[in-house]
Every structure is written in C-alpha cells, then in structure tokens.
PDB file of C-alpha atoms in Angstrom:
ATOM      1  CA  MET A1360       3.611 -40.268  -7.140  1.00 72.00           C
ATOM      2  CA  ASN A1361       1.544 -37.260  -7.305  1.00 78.00           C
ATOM      3  CA  PHE A1362      -1.663 -35.737  -5.858  1.00 78.00           C
ATOM      4  CA  ARG A1363      -3.558 -36.437  -9.025  1.00 85.00           C
ATOM      5  CA  GLN A1364      -3.025 -40.168  -8.770  1.00 85.00           C
ATOM      6  CA  LEU A1365      -3.887 -40.057  -5.016  1.00 82.00           C
ATOM      7  CA  GLU A1366      -7.434 -38.041  -6.162  1.00 84.00           C
ATOM      8  CA  VAL A1367      -7.965 -40.748  -8.509  1.00 84.00           C
ATOM      9  CA  LEU A1368      -7.283 -43.818  -5.954  1.00 82.00           C
ATOM     10  CA  LYS A1369      -9.708 -42.072  -3.445  1.00 83.00           C
ATOM     11  CA  THR A1370     -12.503 -41.166  -5.933  1.00 86.00           C
ATOM     12  CA  LEU A1371     -12.199 -44.990  -7.300  1.00 83.00           C
ATOM     13  CA  LEU A1372     -12.920 -46.162  -4.025  1.00 81.00           C
ATOM     14  CA  ALA A1373     -15.871 -44.070  -3.336  1.00 81.00           C
ATOM     15  CA  THR A1374     -17.641 -44.388  -7.072  1.00 82.00           C
ATOM     16  CA  GLY A1375     -16.507 -47.772  -8.014  1.00 78.00           C
ATOM     17  CA  SER A1376     -15.768 -47.016 -11.675  1.00 81.00           C
ATOM     18  CA  THR A1377     -13.504 -45.472 -13.888  1.00 85.00           C
ATOM     19  CA  ILE A1378     -16.590 -43.697 -15.642  1.00 86.00           C
ATOM     20  CA  ALA A1379     -17.920 -42.178 -12.763  1.00 86.00           C
ATOM     21  CA  THR A1380     -14.079 -41.235 -11.386  1.00 86.00           C
ATOM     22  CA  ALA A1381     -13.718 -39.565 -14.956  1.00 87.00           C
ATOM     23  CA  LYS A1382     -16.663 -37.661 -14.725  1.00 86.00           C
ATOM     24  CA  SER A1383     -16.338 -36.363 -11.062  1.00 84.00           C
ATOM     25  CA  MET A1384     -12.427 -35.298 -11.814  1.00 84.00           C
ATOM     26  CA  GLY A1385     -13.008 -33.633 -15.216  1.00 88.00           C
ATOM     27  CA  LEU A1386     -10.836 -36.482 -16.917  1.00 88.00           C
ATOM     28  CA  SER A1387     -11.171 -38.793 -19.904  1.00 89.00           C
ATOM     29  CA  GLN A1388     -11.882 -42.272 -18.611  1.00 86.00           C
ATOM     30  CA  SER A1389      -8.528 -43.264 -20.348  1.00 88.00           C
ATOM     31  CA  GLY A1390      -6.642 -40.530 -18.311  1.00 89.00           C
ATOM     32  CA  VAL A1391      -8.094 -42.299 -15.016  1.00 85.00           C
ATOM     33  CA  SER A1392      -6.895 -45.545 -15.938  1.00 85.00           C
ATOM     34  CA  ARG A1393      -3.608 -44.168 -17.073  1.00 89.00           C
ATOM     35  CA  LEU A1394      -2.984 -42.303 -13.586  1.00 86.00           C
ATOM     36  CA  LEU A1395      -4.284 -45.553 -11.630  1.00 85.00           C
ATOM     37  CA  GLN A1396      -1.502 -47.607 -13.644  1.00 88.00           C
ATOM     38  CA  GLN A1397       1.452 -44.863 -12.832  1.00 87.00           C
ATOM     39  CA  LEU A1398       0.209 -45.155  -9.035  1.00 81.00           C
ATOM     40  CA  GLU A1399       0.649 -48.968  -9.077  1.00 84.00           C
ATOM     41  CA  ALA A1400       3.416 -48.943 -11.035  1.00 87.00           C
ATOM     42  CA  ASP A1401       5.383 -46.286  -8.577  1.00 83.00           C
ATOM     43  CA  LEU A1402       3.989 -48.524  -5.539  1.00 83.00           C
ATOM     44  CA  SER A1403       4.683 -51.987  -6.979  1.00 88.00           C
ATOM     45  CA  LEU A1404       1.434 -52.754  -5.840  1.00 85.00           C
ATOM     46  CA  THR A1405      -1.968 -54.294  -7.239  1.00 87.00           C
ATOM     47  CA  LEU A1406      -4.618 -51.666  -6.123  1.00 83.00           C
ATOM     48  CA  PHE A1407      -7.603 -52.989  -8.269  1.00 86.00           C
ATOM     49  CA  ASP A1408      -8.260 -56.419  -9.473  1.00 85.00           C
ATOM     50  CA  ARG A1409     -10.099 -56.359 -12.933  1.00 82.00           C
ATOM     51  CA  ASP A1410     -12.771 -58.738 -13.493  1.00 79.00           C
ATOM     52  CA  LYS A1411     -15.102 -58.464 -16.602  1.00 74.00           C
ATOM     53  CA  GLY A1412     -14.330 -54.539 -16.843  1.00 73.00           C
ATOM     54  CA  ARG A1413     -14.943 -54.098 -13.178  1.00 80.00           C
ATOM     55  CA  LEU A1414     -12.490 -52.800 -10.876  1.00 82.00           C
ATOM     56  CA  ILE A1415     -12.468 -54.493  -7.433  1.00 86.00           C
ATOM     57  CA  PRO A1416     -10.336 -52.959  -4.771  1.00 84.00           C
ATOM     58  CA  THR A1417      -7.706 -54.635  -2.993  1.00 87.00           C
ATOM     59  CA  PRO A1418      -7.152 -54.607   0.899  1.00 86.00           C
ATOM     60  CA  GLU A1419      -4.197 -52.711   0.098  1.00 84.00           C
ATOM     61  CA  ALA A1420      -6.213 -50.057  -1.790  1.00 83.00           C
ATOM     62  CA  VAL A1421      -8.526 -49.610   1.125  1.00 83.00           C
ATOM     63  CA  ILE A1422      -5.575 -49.125   3.457  1.00 82.00           C
ATOM     64  CA  LEU A1423      -3.774 -46.601   1.339  1.00 82.00           C
ATOM     65  CA  ALA A1424      -6.633 -44.646   0.555  1.00 79.00           C
ATOM     66  CA  ARG A1425      -7.209 -43.730   4.100  1.00 77.00           C
ATOM     67  CA  ASP A1426      -3.591 -41.929   3.973  1.00 78.00           C
ATOM     68  CA  ALA A1427      -4.549 -40.689   0.529  1.00 78.00           C
ATOM     69  CA  GLU A1428      -7.445 -38.717   1.816  1.00 74.00           C
ATOM     70  CA  ASN A1429      -5.461 -37.387   4.578  1.00 70.00           C
ATOM     71  CA  ILE A1430      -2.685 -36.134   2.633  1.00 76.00           C
ATOM     72  CA  LEU A1431      -5.109 -34.610  -0.046  1.00 70.00           C
ATOM     73  CA  LEU A1432      -6.885 -32.845   3.154  1.00 67.00           C
ATOM     74  CA  GLY A1433      -3.342 -31.556   4.066  1.00 73.00           C
ATOM     75  CA  ILE A1434      -2.752 -30.350   0.481  1.00 76.00           C
ATOM     76  CA  ASN A1435      -6.009 -28.399   0.333  1.00 73.00           C
ATOM     77  CA  ARG A1436      -5.276 -26.998   3.890  1.00 66.00           C
ATOM     78  CA  PHE A1437      -2.021 -25.824   2.521  1.00 74.00           C
ATOM     79  CA  ALA A1438      -3.331 -24.180  -0.623  1.00 72.00           C
ATOM     80  CA  GLY A1439      -6.201 -22.660   1.621  1.00 66.00           C
ATOM     81  CA  LEU A1440      -3.679 -21.000   3.672  1.00 65.00           C
ATOM     82  CA  ALA A1441      -1.706 -19.612   0.708  1.00 72.00           C
ATOM     83  CA  GLU A1442      -4.802 -18.024  -0.788  1.00 72.00           C
ATOM     84  CA  ASP A1443      -5.608 -16.666   2.610  1.00 64.00           C
ATOM     85  CA  LEU A1444      -2.312 -15.373   2.844  1.00 65.00           C
ATOM     86  CA  ARG A1445      -2.711 -13.573  -0.602  1.00 66.00           C
ATOM     87  CA  SER A1446      -6.015 -11.990   0.020  1.00 62.00           C
ATOM     88  CA  GLY A1447      -5.092 -10.999   3.811  1.00 57.00           C
ATOM     89  CA  ALA A1448      -7.835 -13.182   5.018  1.00 55.00           C
ATOM     90  CA  THR A1449      -5.090 -14.531   7.858  1.00 56.00           C
ATOM     91  CA  GLY A1450      -1.326 -13.619   7.888  1.00 56.00           C
ATOM     92  CA  PRO A1451       0.506 -10.668  10.005  1.00 55.00           C
ATOM     93  CA  GLU A1452      -1.985  -9.102  12.654  1.00 75.00           C
ATOM     94  CA  LEU A1453      -0.468  -5.860  12.343  1.00 85.00           C
ATOM     95  CA  VAL A1454       0.968  -3.537   9.706  1.00 90.00           C
ATOM     96  CA  ARG A1455       2.523  -0.092  11.030  1.00 91.00           C
ATOM     97  CA  ILE A1456       2.708   2.779   8.664  1.00 95.00           C
ATOM     98  CA  GLY A1457       4.235   6.412   9.144  1.00 94.00           C
ATOM     99  CA  LEU A1458       2.776   9.398   7.403  1.00 95.00           C
ATOM    100  CA  PRO A1459       2.962  13.199   7.567  1.00 92.00           C
ATOM    101  CA  SER A1460       0.417  14.807  10.035  1.00 89.00           C
ATOM    102  CA  SER A1461      -1.137  16.671   7.443  1.00 89.00           C
ATOM    103  CA  MET A1462      -2.428  13.237   5.675  1.00 91.00           C
ATOM    104  CA  TRP A1463      -4.571  12.311   8.841  1.00 89.00           C
ATOM    105  CA  GLU A1464      -7.895  14.181   7.778  1.00 84.00           C
ATOM    106  CA  ASN A1465      -8.903  13.013   4.308  1.00 87.00           C
ATOM    107  CA  PHE A1466      -5.861  11.109   2.550  1.00 94.00           C
ATOM    108  CA  ALA A1467      -5.511   8.162   5.296  1.00 95.00           C
ATOM    109  CA  PRO A1468      -9.190   7.496   5.582  1.00 95.00           C
ATOM    110  CA  ALA A1469      -9.747   7.287   1.929  1.00 94.00           C
ATOM    111  CA  MET A1470      -6.488   4.891   1.519  1.00 95.00           C
ATOM    112  CA  LEU A1471      -7.841   2.588   4.158  1.00 95.00           C
ATOM    113  CA  VAL A1472     -11.450   2.213   3.036  1.00 93.00           C
ATOM    114  CA  GLU A1473     -10.558  -0.478   0.289  1.00 86.00           C
ATOM    115  CA  TYR A1474      -7.678  -1.747   2.113  1.00 91.00           C
ATOM    116  CA  ALA A1475      -9.675  -2.420   5.323  1.00 90.00           C
ATOM    117  CA  ARG A1476     -12.573  -4.468   3.088  1.00 89.00           C
ATOM    118  CA  ASP A1477      -9.727  -6.616   1.275  1.00 87.00           C
ATOM    119  CA  TYR A1478      -7.787  -7.170   4.248  1.00 87.00           C
ATOM    120  CA  PRO A1479     -10.233  -7.483   7.045  1.00 86.00           C
ATOM    121  CA  THR A1480      -8.276  -9.274   9.871  1.00 84.00           C
ATOM    122  CA  VAL A1481      -5.422  -7.014   9.505  1.00 88.00           C
ATOM    123  CA  ARG A1482      -5.068  -4.205  12.026  1.00 87.00           C
ATOM    124  CA  ILE A1483      -3.441  -1.135  11.122  1.00 92.00           C
ATOM    125  CA  GLU A1484      -1.336   1.345  13.127  1.00 91.00           C
ATOM    126  CA  THR A1485      -0.955   4.841  12.129  1.00 93.00           C
ATOM    127  CA  PHE A1486       2.029   7.133  12.878  1.00 90.00           C
ATOM    128  CA  PHE A1487       1.407  10.915  11.963  1.00 90.00           C
ATOM    129  CA  GLU A1488       4.743  12.266  12.472  1.00 86.00           C
ATOM    130  CA  THR A1489       7.460  14.669  10.598  1.00 83.00           C
ATOM    131  CA  THR A1490       9.792  13.547   7.972  1.00 84.00           C
ATOM    132  CA  SER A1491      12.552  13.135  10.573  1.00 82.00           C
ATOM    133  CA  THR A1492      10.644  11.283  13.101  1.00 85.00           C
ATOM    134  CA  ILE A1493       8.961   8.863  10.204  1.00 88.00           C
ATOM    135  CA  SER A1494      12.686   8.186   8.851  1.00 88.00           C
ATOM    136  CA  ARG A1495      13.923   7.393  12.453  1.00 85.00           C
ATOM    137  CA  LEU A1496      10.809   4.846  13.133  1.00 88.00           C
ATOM    138  CA  VAL A1497      11.797   2.941   9.680  1.00 90.00           C
ATOM    139  CA  GLU A1498      15.264   2.648  10.590  1.00 88.00           C
ATOM    140  CA  GLN A1499      14.702   1.353  13.996  1.00 86.00           C
ATOM    141  CA  GLN A1500      11.911  -1.030  12.052  1.00 88.00           C
ATOM    142  CA  VAL A1501       9.420   0.543  14.515  1.00 87.00           C
ATOM    143  CA  ILE A1502       7.078   0.861  11.542  1.00 90.00           C
ATOM    144  CA  ASP A1503       6.969  -1.412   8.526  1.00 92.00           C
ATOM    145  CA  PHE A1504       6.948   1.452   6.013  1.00 95.00           C
ATOM    146  CA  GLY A1505       6.543   5.478   5.955  1.00 95.00           C
ATOM    147  CA  PHE A1506       5.628   7.986   3.728  1.00 95.00           C
ATOM    148  CA  LEU A1507       8.120  11.137   3.530  1.00 89.00           C
ATOM    149  CA  ARG A1508       9.460  13.999   2.055  1.00 87.00           C
ATOM    150  CA  TYR A1509      13.192  13.282   0.636  1.00 81.00           C
ATOM    151  CA  GLU A1510      15.088  16.147   2.418  1.00 68.00           C
ATOM    152  CA  ASP A1511      18.517  14.491   2.463  1.00 62.00           C
ATOM    153  CA  GLN A1512      17.702  13.050   5.670  1.00 59.00           C
ATOM    154  CA  VAL A1513      17.323   9.284   4.817  1.00 66.00           C
ATOM    155  CA  GLY A1514      19.917   7.465   6.712  1.00 70.00           C
ATOM    156  CA  PRO A1515      21.855   4.205   5.519  1.00 76.00           C
ATOM    157  CA  GLY A1516      19.486   1.655   6.946  1.00 84.00           C
ATOM    158  CA  ILE A1517      16.558   2.960   4.708  1.00 90.00           C
ATOM    159  CA  ASP A1518      15.392   1.857   1.109  1.00 89.00           C
ATOM    160  CA  MET A1519      13.589   4.769  -0.879  1.00 90.00           C
ATOM    161  CA  GLU A1520      11.119   4.461  -3.537  1.00 92.00           C
ATOM    162  CA  MET A1521       9.864   7.813  -4.975  1.00 93.00           C
ATOM    163  CA  VAL A1522       6.190   7.699  -5.491  1.00 94.00           C
ATOM    164  CA  ALA A1523       5.109  11.745  -5.810  1.00 94.00           C
ATOM    165  CA  THR A1524       6.506  15.016  -6.759  1.00 93.00           C
ATOM    166  CA  GLY A1525       5.005  18.500  -6.014  1.00 94.00           C
ATOM    167  CA  SER A1526       6.263  21.969  -6.512  1.00 94.00           C
ATOM    168  CA  SER A1527       6.149  25.145  -4.693  1.00 95.00           C
ATOM    169  CA  VAL A1528       2.638  27.065  -4.606  1.00 95.00           C
ATOM    170  CA  CYS A1529       0.928  30.004  -3.022  1.00 97.00           C
ATOM    171  CA  VAL A1530      -2.352  28.919  -1.486  1.00 97.00           C
ATOM    172  CA  ILE A1531      -4.756  31.801  -1.539  1.00 97.00           C
ATOM    173  CA  PRO A1532      -8.668  32.592  -0.263  1.00 95.00           C
ATOM    174  CA  GLU A1533     -10.253  31.994  -3.560  1.00 91.00           C
ATOM    175  CA  LYS A1534     -11.441  35.813  -3.400  1.00 90.00           C
ATOM    176  CA  HIS A1535      -8.439  37.163  -2.455  1.00 94.00           C
ATOM    177  CA  PRO A1536      -6.626  40.052  -5.044  1.00 93.00           C
ATOM    178  CA  LEU A1537      -3.637  37.644  -5.599  1.00 94.00           C
ATOM    179  CA  ALA A1538      -6.030  35.288  -6.930  1.00 93.00           C
ATOM    180  CA  SER A1539      -6.328  37.089 -10.142  1.00 93.00           C
ATOM    181  CA  LEU A1540      -2.465  36.410 -10.851  1.00 94.00           C
ATOM    182  CA  GLY A1541      -1.208  33.648 -13.070  1.00 94.00           C
ATOM    183  CA  GLU A1542       1.691  33.069 -10.521  1.00 94.00           C
ATOM    184  CA  ILE A1543       3.174  34.665  -7.482  1.00 95.00           C
ATOM    185  CA  THR A1544       6.934  36.201  -6.895  1.00 95.00           C
ATOM    186  CA  PRO A1545       7.951  37.229  -3.381  1.00 95.00           C
ATOM    187  CA  LYS A1546       7.552  40.991  -4.617  1.00 95.00           C
ATOM    188  CA  ASP A1547       3.726  40.447  -4.608  1.00 95.00           C
ATOM    189  CA  LEU A1548       3.845  39.219  -1.171  1.00 95.00           C
ATOM    190  CA  ARG A1549       5.125  42.330   0.149  1.00 94.00           C
ATOM    191  CA  GLY A1550       3.372  43.252   3.132  1.00 94.00           C
ATOM    192  CA  VAL A1551       0.813  40.146   2.887  1.00 95.00           C
ATOM    193  CA  PRO A1552       0.214  38.587   5.832  1.00 96.00           C
ATOM    194  CA  LEU A1553       1.784  34.998   5.608  1.00 95.00           C
ATOM    195  CA  ILE A1554       1.116  31.531   7.220  1.00 95.00           C
ATOM    196  CA  LEU A1555       4.545  29.498   7.006  1.00 93.00           C
ATOM    197  CA  ILE A1556       5.376  25.987   8.275  1.00 89.00           C
ATOM    198  CA  GLY A1557       8.500  24.055   9.019  1.00 78.00           C
ATOM    199  CA  ARG A1558      10.614  26.747  10.736  1.00 77.00           C
ATOM    200  CA  GLN A1559      14.542  25.643  10.898  1.00 73.00           C
ATOM    201  CA  ARG A1560      13.480  23.013   8.308  1.00 78.00           C
ATOM    202  CA  PRO A1561      15.591  22.741   5.111  1.00 77.00           C
ATOM    203  CA  THR A1562      12.919  23.617   2.856  1.00 81.00           C
ATOM    204  CA  ARG A1563      11.729  26.682   5.336  1.00 85.00           C
ATOM    205  CA  MET A1564      15.387  27.897   5.331  1.00 87.00           C
ATOM    206  CA  LEU A1565      15.335  27.809   1.359  1.00 87.00           C
ATOM    207  CA  LEU A1566      12.329  29.848   1.357  1.00 90.00           C
ATOM    208  CA  ASP A1567      13.550  32.434   3.673  1.00 91.00           C
ATOM    209  CA  GLN A1568      16.706  32.936   1.469  1.00 92.00           C
ATOM    210  CA  THR A1569      14.324  33.420  -1.536  1.00 93.00           C
ATOM    211  CA  PHE A1570      12.419  36.122  -0.057  1.00 93.00           C
ATOM    212  CA  LYS A1571      15.926  37.713   1.562  1.00 93.00           C
ATOM    213  CA  ARG A1572      17.550  37.236  -2.545  1.00 93.00           C
ATOM    214  CA  ALA A1573      14.192  39.418  -3.637  1.00 93.00           C
ATOM    215  CA  GLY A1574      14.901  41.935  -1.061  1.00 94.00           C
ATOM    216  CA  VAL A1575      11.270  41.251   0.311  1.00 93.00           C
ATOM    217  CA  LYS A1576      10.645  41.283   4.259  1.00 94.00           C
ATOM    218  CA  GLN A1577       8.168  38.508   5.207  1.00 92.00           C
ATOM    219  CA  ASN A1578       4.964  39.183   6.980  1.00 93.00           C
ATOM    220  CA  VAL A1579       4.533  36.478   8.921  1.00 93.00           C
ATOM    221  CA  LYS A1580       1.124  36.332  10.425  1.00 94.00           C
ATOM    222  CA  ILE A1581       1.117  32.585  11.721  1.00 94.00           C
ATOM    223  CA  GLU A1582       3.599  29.666  12.222  1.00 93.00           C
ATOM    224  CA  THR A1583       2.292  26.370  12.213  1.00 91.00           C
ATOM    225  CA  HIS A1584       3.549  23.116  11.702  1.00 87.00           C
ATOM    226  CA  THR A1585       1.276  21.131   9.260  1.00 89.00           C
ATOM    227  CA  ASN A1586       0.016  21.505   5.647  1.00 92.00           C
ATOM    228  CA  SER A1587      -3.452  20.933   6.836  1.00 92.00           C
ATOM    229  CA  SER A1588      -3.365  23.778   9.562  1.00 93.00           C
ATOM    230  CA  ALA A1589      -1.920  26.167   7.031  1.00 94.00           C
ATOM    231  CA  CYS A1590      -4.509  25.360   4.380  1.00 95.00           C
ATOM    232  CA  ALA A1591      -7.239  25.986   7.205  1.00 95.00           C
ATOM    233  CA  TYR A1592      -5.824  29.279   8.147  1.00 96.00           C
ATOM    234  CA  VAL A1593      -5.797  30.281   4.290  1.00 96.00           C
ATOM    235  CA  ALA A1594      -9.487  29.441   4.163  1.00 96.00           C
ATOM    236  CA  HIS A1595     -10.625  31.668   7.228  1.00 96.00           C
ATOM    237  CA  GLY A1596      -8.753  34.550   5.453  1.00 94.00           C
ATOM    238  CA  LEU A1597      -5.992  34.685   7.753  1.00 96.00           C
ATOM    239  CA  GLY A1598      -3.385  35.042   5.225  1.00 95.00           C
ATOM    240  CA  VAL A1599      -1.619  33.322   2.397  1.00 96.00           C
ATOM    241  CA  ALA A1600       0.507  29.990   2.520  1.00 96.00           C
ATOM    242  CA  ILE A1601       3.488  28.727   0.808  1.00 95.00           C
ATOM    243  CA  LEU A1602       3.700  24.800   0.567  1.00 93.00           C
ATOM    244  CA  SER A1603       4.085  22.028  -1.953  1.00 93.00           C
ATOM    245  CA  SER A1604       1.445  21.269  -4.567  1.00 95.00           C
ATOM    246  CA  PHE A1605       1.337  17.613  -3.167  1.00 95.00           C
ATOM    247  CA  PHE A1606      -0.175  19.128   0.090  1.00 94.00           C
ATOM    248  CA  ALA A1607      -2.176  21.736  -1.302  1.00 94.00           C
ATOM    249  CA  ASN A1608      -4.109  19.232  -3.530  1.00 94.00           C
ATOM    250  CA  LEU A1609      -5.041  17.058  -0.222  1.00 93.00           C
ATOM    251  CA  TYR A1610      -7.448  20.144   0.731  1.00 92.00           C
ATOM    252  CA  ARG A1611      -8.675  21.493  -2.772  1.00 90.00           C
ATOM    253  CA  ASN A1612     -12.249  21.124  -1.086  1.00 90.00           C
ATOM    254  CA  LEU A1613     -11.530  23.960   0.971  1.00 93.00           C
ATOM    255  CA  PRO A1614     -12.283  27.760  -0.611  1.00 95.00           C
ATOM    256  CA  VAL A1615      -8.755  28.336  -1.511  1.00 95.00           C
ATOM    257  CA  VAL A1616      -6.989  28.308  -4.780  1.00 95.00           C
ATOM    258  CA  GLN A1617      -3.440  27.520  -5.724  1.00 95.00           C
ATOM    259  CA  ARG A1618      -1.051  29.644  -7.750  1.00 96.00           C
ATOM    260  CA  PRO A1619       2.686  28.942  -8.735  1.00 96.00           C
ATOM    261  CA  PHE A1620       5.200  30.350  -6.346  1.00 95.00           C
ATOM    262  CA  ILE A1621       8.293  31.911  -8.543  1.00 93.00           C
ATOM    263  CA  PRO A1622      11.101  30.746  -8.437  1.00 91.00           C
ATOM    264  CA  ILE A1623       9.652  27.074  -8.600  1.00 88.00           C
ATOM    265  CA  SER A1624      11.115  24.620  -6.159  1.00 90.00           C
ATOM    266  CA  LYS A1625      10.401  20.872  -6.824  1.00 91.00           C
ATOM    267  CA  GLN A1626       9.777  18.365  -3.812  1.00 90.00           C
ATOM    268  CA  GLU A1627      10.047  14.592  -3.956  1.00 92.00           C
ATOM    269  CA  PHE A1628       8.188  11.876  -2.040  1.00 93.00           C
ATOM    270  CA  GLY A1629       8.763   8.548  -1.543  1.00 93.00           C
ATOM    271  CA  LEU A1630       7.893   5.213   0.411  1.00 94.00           C
ATOM    272  CA  ALA A1631      10.634   4.478   3.072  1.00 93.00           C
ATOM    273  CA  LYS A1632      11.364   0.881   4.417  1.00 93.00           C
ATOM    274  CA  PRO A1633      14.084  -0.692   6.370  1.00 91.00           C
ATOM    275  CA  SER A1634      16.973  -1.984   4.413  1.00 89.00           C
ATOM    276  CA  GLY A1635      17.531  -5.475   3.646  1.00 86.00           C
ATOM    277  CA  THR A1636      14.132  -6.776   4.774  1.00 87.00           C
ATOM    278  CA  SER A1637      11.137  -7.896   3.131  1.00 86.00           C
ATOM    279  CA  SER A1638       7.611  -6.659   3.441  1.00 88.00           C
ATOM    280  CA  SER A1639       4.598  -8.794   3.907  1.00 87.00           C
ATOM    281  CA  LEU A1640       1.905  -9.090   1.398  1.00 86.00           C
ATOM    282  CA  ALA A1641      -0.211  -7.040   3.553  1.00 89.00           C
ATOM    283  CA  ALA A1642       2.232  -4.343   4.034  1.00 92.00           C
ATOM    284  CA  LYS A1643       2.852  -4.442   0.060  1.00 93.00           C
ATOM    285  CA  ALA A1644      -0.456  -4.245  -0.272  1.00 92.00           C
ATOM    286  CA  LEU A1645      -1.012  -1.106   1.776  1.00 95.00           C
ATOM    287  CA  MET A1646       1.850   0.484   0.061  1.00 95.00           C
ATOM    288  CA  GLU A1647      -0.076  -0.294  -3.627  1.00 96.00           C
ATOM    289  CA  ALA A1648      -3.132   1.341  -1.432  1.00 95.00           C
ATOM    290  CA  LEU A1649      -1.322   4.347  -0.750  1.00 96.00           C
ATOM    291  CA  LYS A1650       0.178   4.747  -4.175  1.00 96.00           C
ATOM    292  CA  ARG A1651      -3.458   4.534  -5.616  1.00 95.00           C
ATOM    293  CA  GLN A1652      -4.615   7.186  -3.234  1.00 95.00           C
ATOM    294  CA  ILE A1653      -1.917   9.323  -4.371  1.00 95.00           C
ATOM    295  CA  ILE A1654      -2.907   9.139  -8.043  1.00 94.00           C
ATOM    296  CA  ILE A1655      -6.377   9.950  -6.925  1.00 93.00           C
ATOM    297  CA  SER A1656      -5.608  12.998  -4.697  1.00 93.00           C
ATOM    298  CA  GLN A1657      -3.074  14.391  -7.191  1.00 92.00           C
ATOM    299  CA  LYS A1658      -5.396  14.231 -10.148  1.00 86.00           C
ATOM    300  CA  ASP A1659      -6.907  17.856 -11.576  1.00 76.00           C
ATOM    301  CA  LYS A1660     -10.179  18.527 -10.390  1.00 63.00           C
ATOM    302  CA  PRO A1661     -12.864  19.288 -13.140  1.00 55.00           C
TER     303      PRO A1661
END
C-alpha cells in the first residue's frame, strides 16, 4: 500500500468516477483502475462495487477514506516541514558566527542581506573577535562556525576548510610618493611613518624580523588592532600600513592604493567548526553566503 493508492481512494469518493479521478490526479483512467485494484488486493477488501460501469463505494471504503485523508494530510505536513527546513522558513532559531573585527563594517552586512531574505525566521548572532578568541569559541561550541586566519593556533577540536588566501601588501595614501612604485621593500619604508597591527602575534613578529634582517629600523607611528582602523588611518594620511591583501581589499572604497610588500608572505583563511558535529541547513547556508561574499570582496575592481 502506498500514498498514491490512498489518493485514488480519497479522490474516487469525492468525484465518483475513474475519469474525473484520472483528470484530477494527472493519471490515465487505466492507471487509476490499476491503483484501485492494487489497494483492494493489499487490503483484501472490496472497496467499490461495479454496476454497469459505475463504481459504488462500499461502507468499508467510506470508513477507510476518512483515515486515508488524515494520513495524506500528515504526509503533506511532513513534506511541507521538510521544504521549510530546506528554505529556512522554519528550523533552528539561531546561528552564531565568529568573524574578525575588520569584517563588521562592509563585509558582514553585505553577506547577510541576501541570507536574511532567504532565511527570514533565522536569528543571527555575530561575534567580532581575534583569531585566537574565535578559535576558542568554536572549540567550546559557543558559535556554530568562525572565519579566521590560520596561524597554527587551531586546536584538535576544530575542523578547518580553507576558503581564502592573501599576500602581504603596503596600503598607501593614493597621493603618497610611494604609490609610484610597483612594489615596496623595507628599505623603501626607512623613516616612513608606519601603522602596524597585531603586536605580539605571529604575523607581526615575522614582519618585525623582516625589517631587522633588512637593517631598517621601523618608524612606528600608530599601533592598532584591526585592519579596518589601519586602512582608515592610512586614508587620512597618518602613515603606511602593512597587512594582508585579503583585508586590504575590503577597504578599497577608501582613498588608498595597495602595493606588494617584498618579501611576499602568504596568508590562509578558513571556516572553522567544531569537530565531530553536523551543521544545520541554516548554518550551512550562512557558510555559503560567506564564501560568495569572499569571492565578491576579492574581485579586482575595474
């Protein structure tokens, strides 16, 4: 017995003929007759008496048709619930995501516009933190997933999916003399006011060693802790920043330019989620929205 046979029973009771039932269900008349015969055989009951081409429902058919309708309603509700879960119309009420602080201003709103339209009932909680904090929040399952820079700080309780890369660049005021160069070395930055981020972090320590090897003393004008503030300071002519092109690309709307910083260093960025867990459809959709926004943000501007 299957739900199509139950549909035939319910529709036959409502229409009174195989022709009307076939038209209503998009089947052939022979198809309706075959489903009815299969149902009667499965139940070992006669559901309709045949009288000169007419189908007359038996009392047993009337009783069973009531339950058939309830079963079909339940199946429709079940299918509808599955569709709502796929589309985000229902399901988990909250998805928590961790992002670097520099992604709050432009990146996160752009990522969420389309997602909020497609998943209107899902509440989103955003945590803007450092890489180490995001890593800890993921490992403790405080957040569903996080986007972070891979700095060998990922613990065993985290699964990583690499989704973006960057390279070291100098961010320079667009009218600065250094903007005429094709690339920038530590020696080009001798005496130039610098805006540096991430003091005591691995990437900053590597940068400090690069200047030391080149025999250049850094003229650090401003220490800051977000890529967004570094780019904003550069835009106001306060100095030159050295950071990943990934983050610099998020602020190309400012009056600044980028030049490769030599020697080039590469950065990797990934989606981190707790190991051994399965993400909800709503969380997976937000991950995909983040990946799409990464592609958009890193495209070369015309």
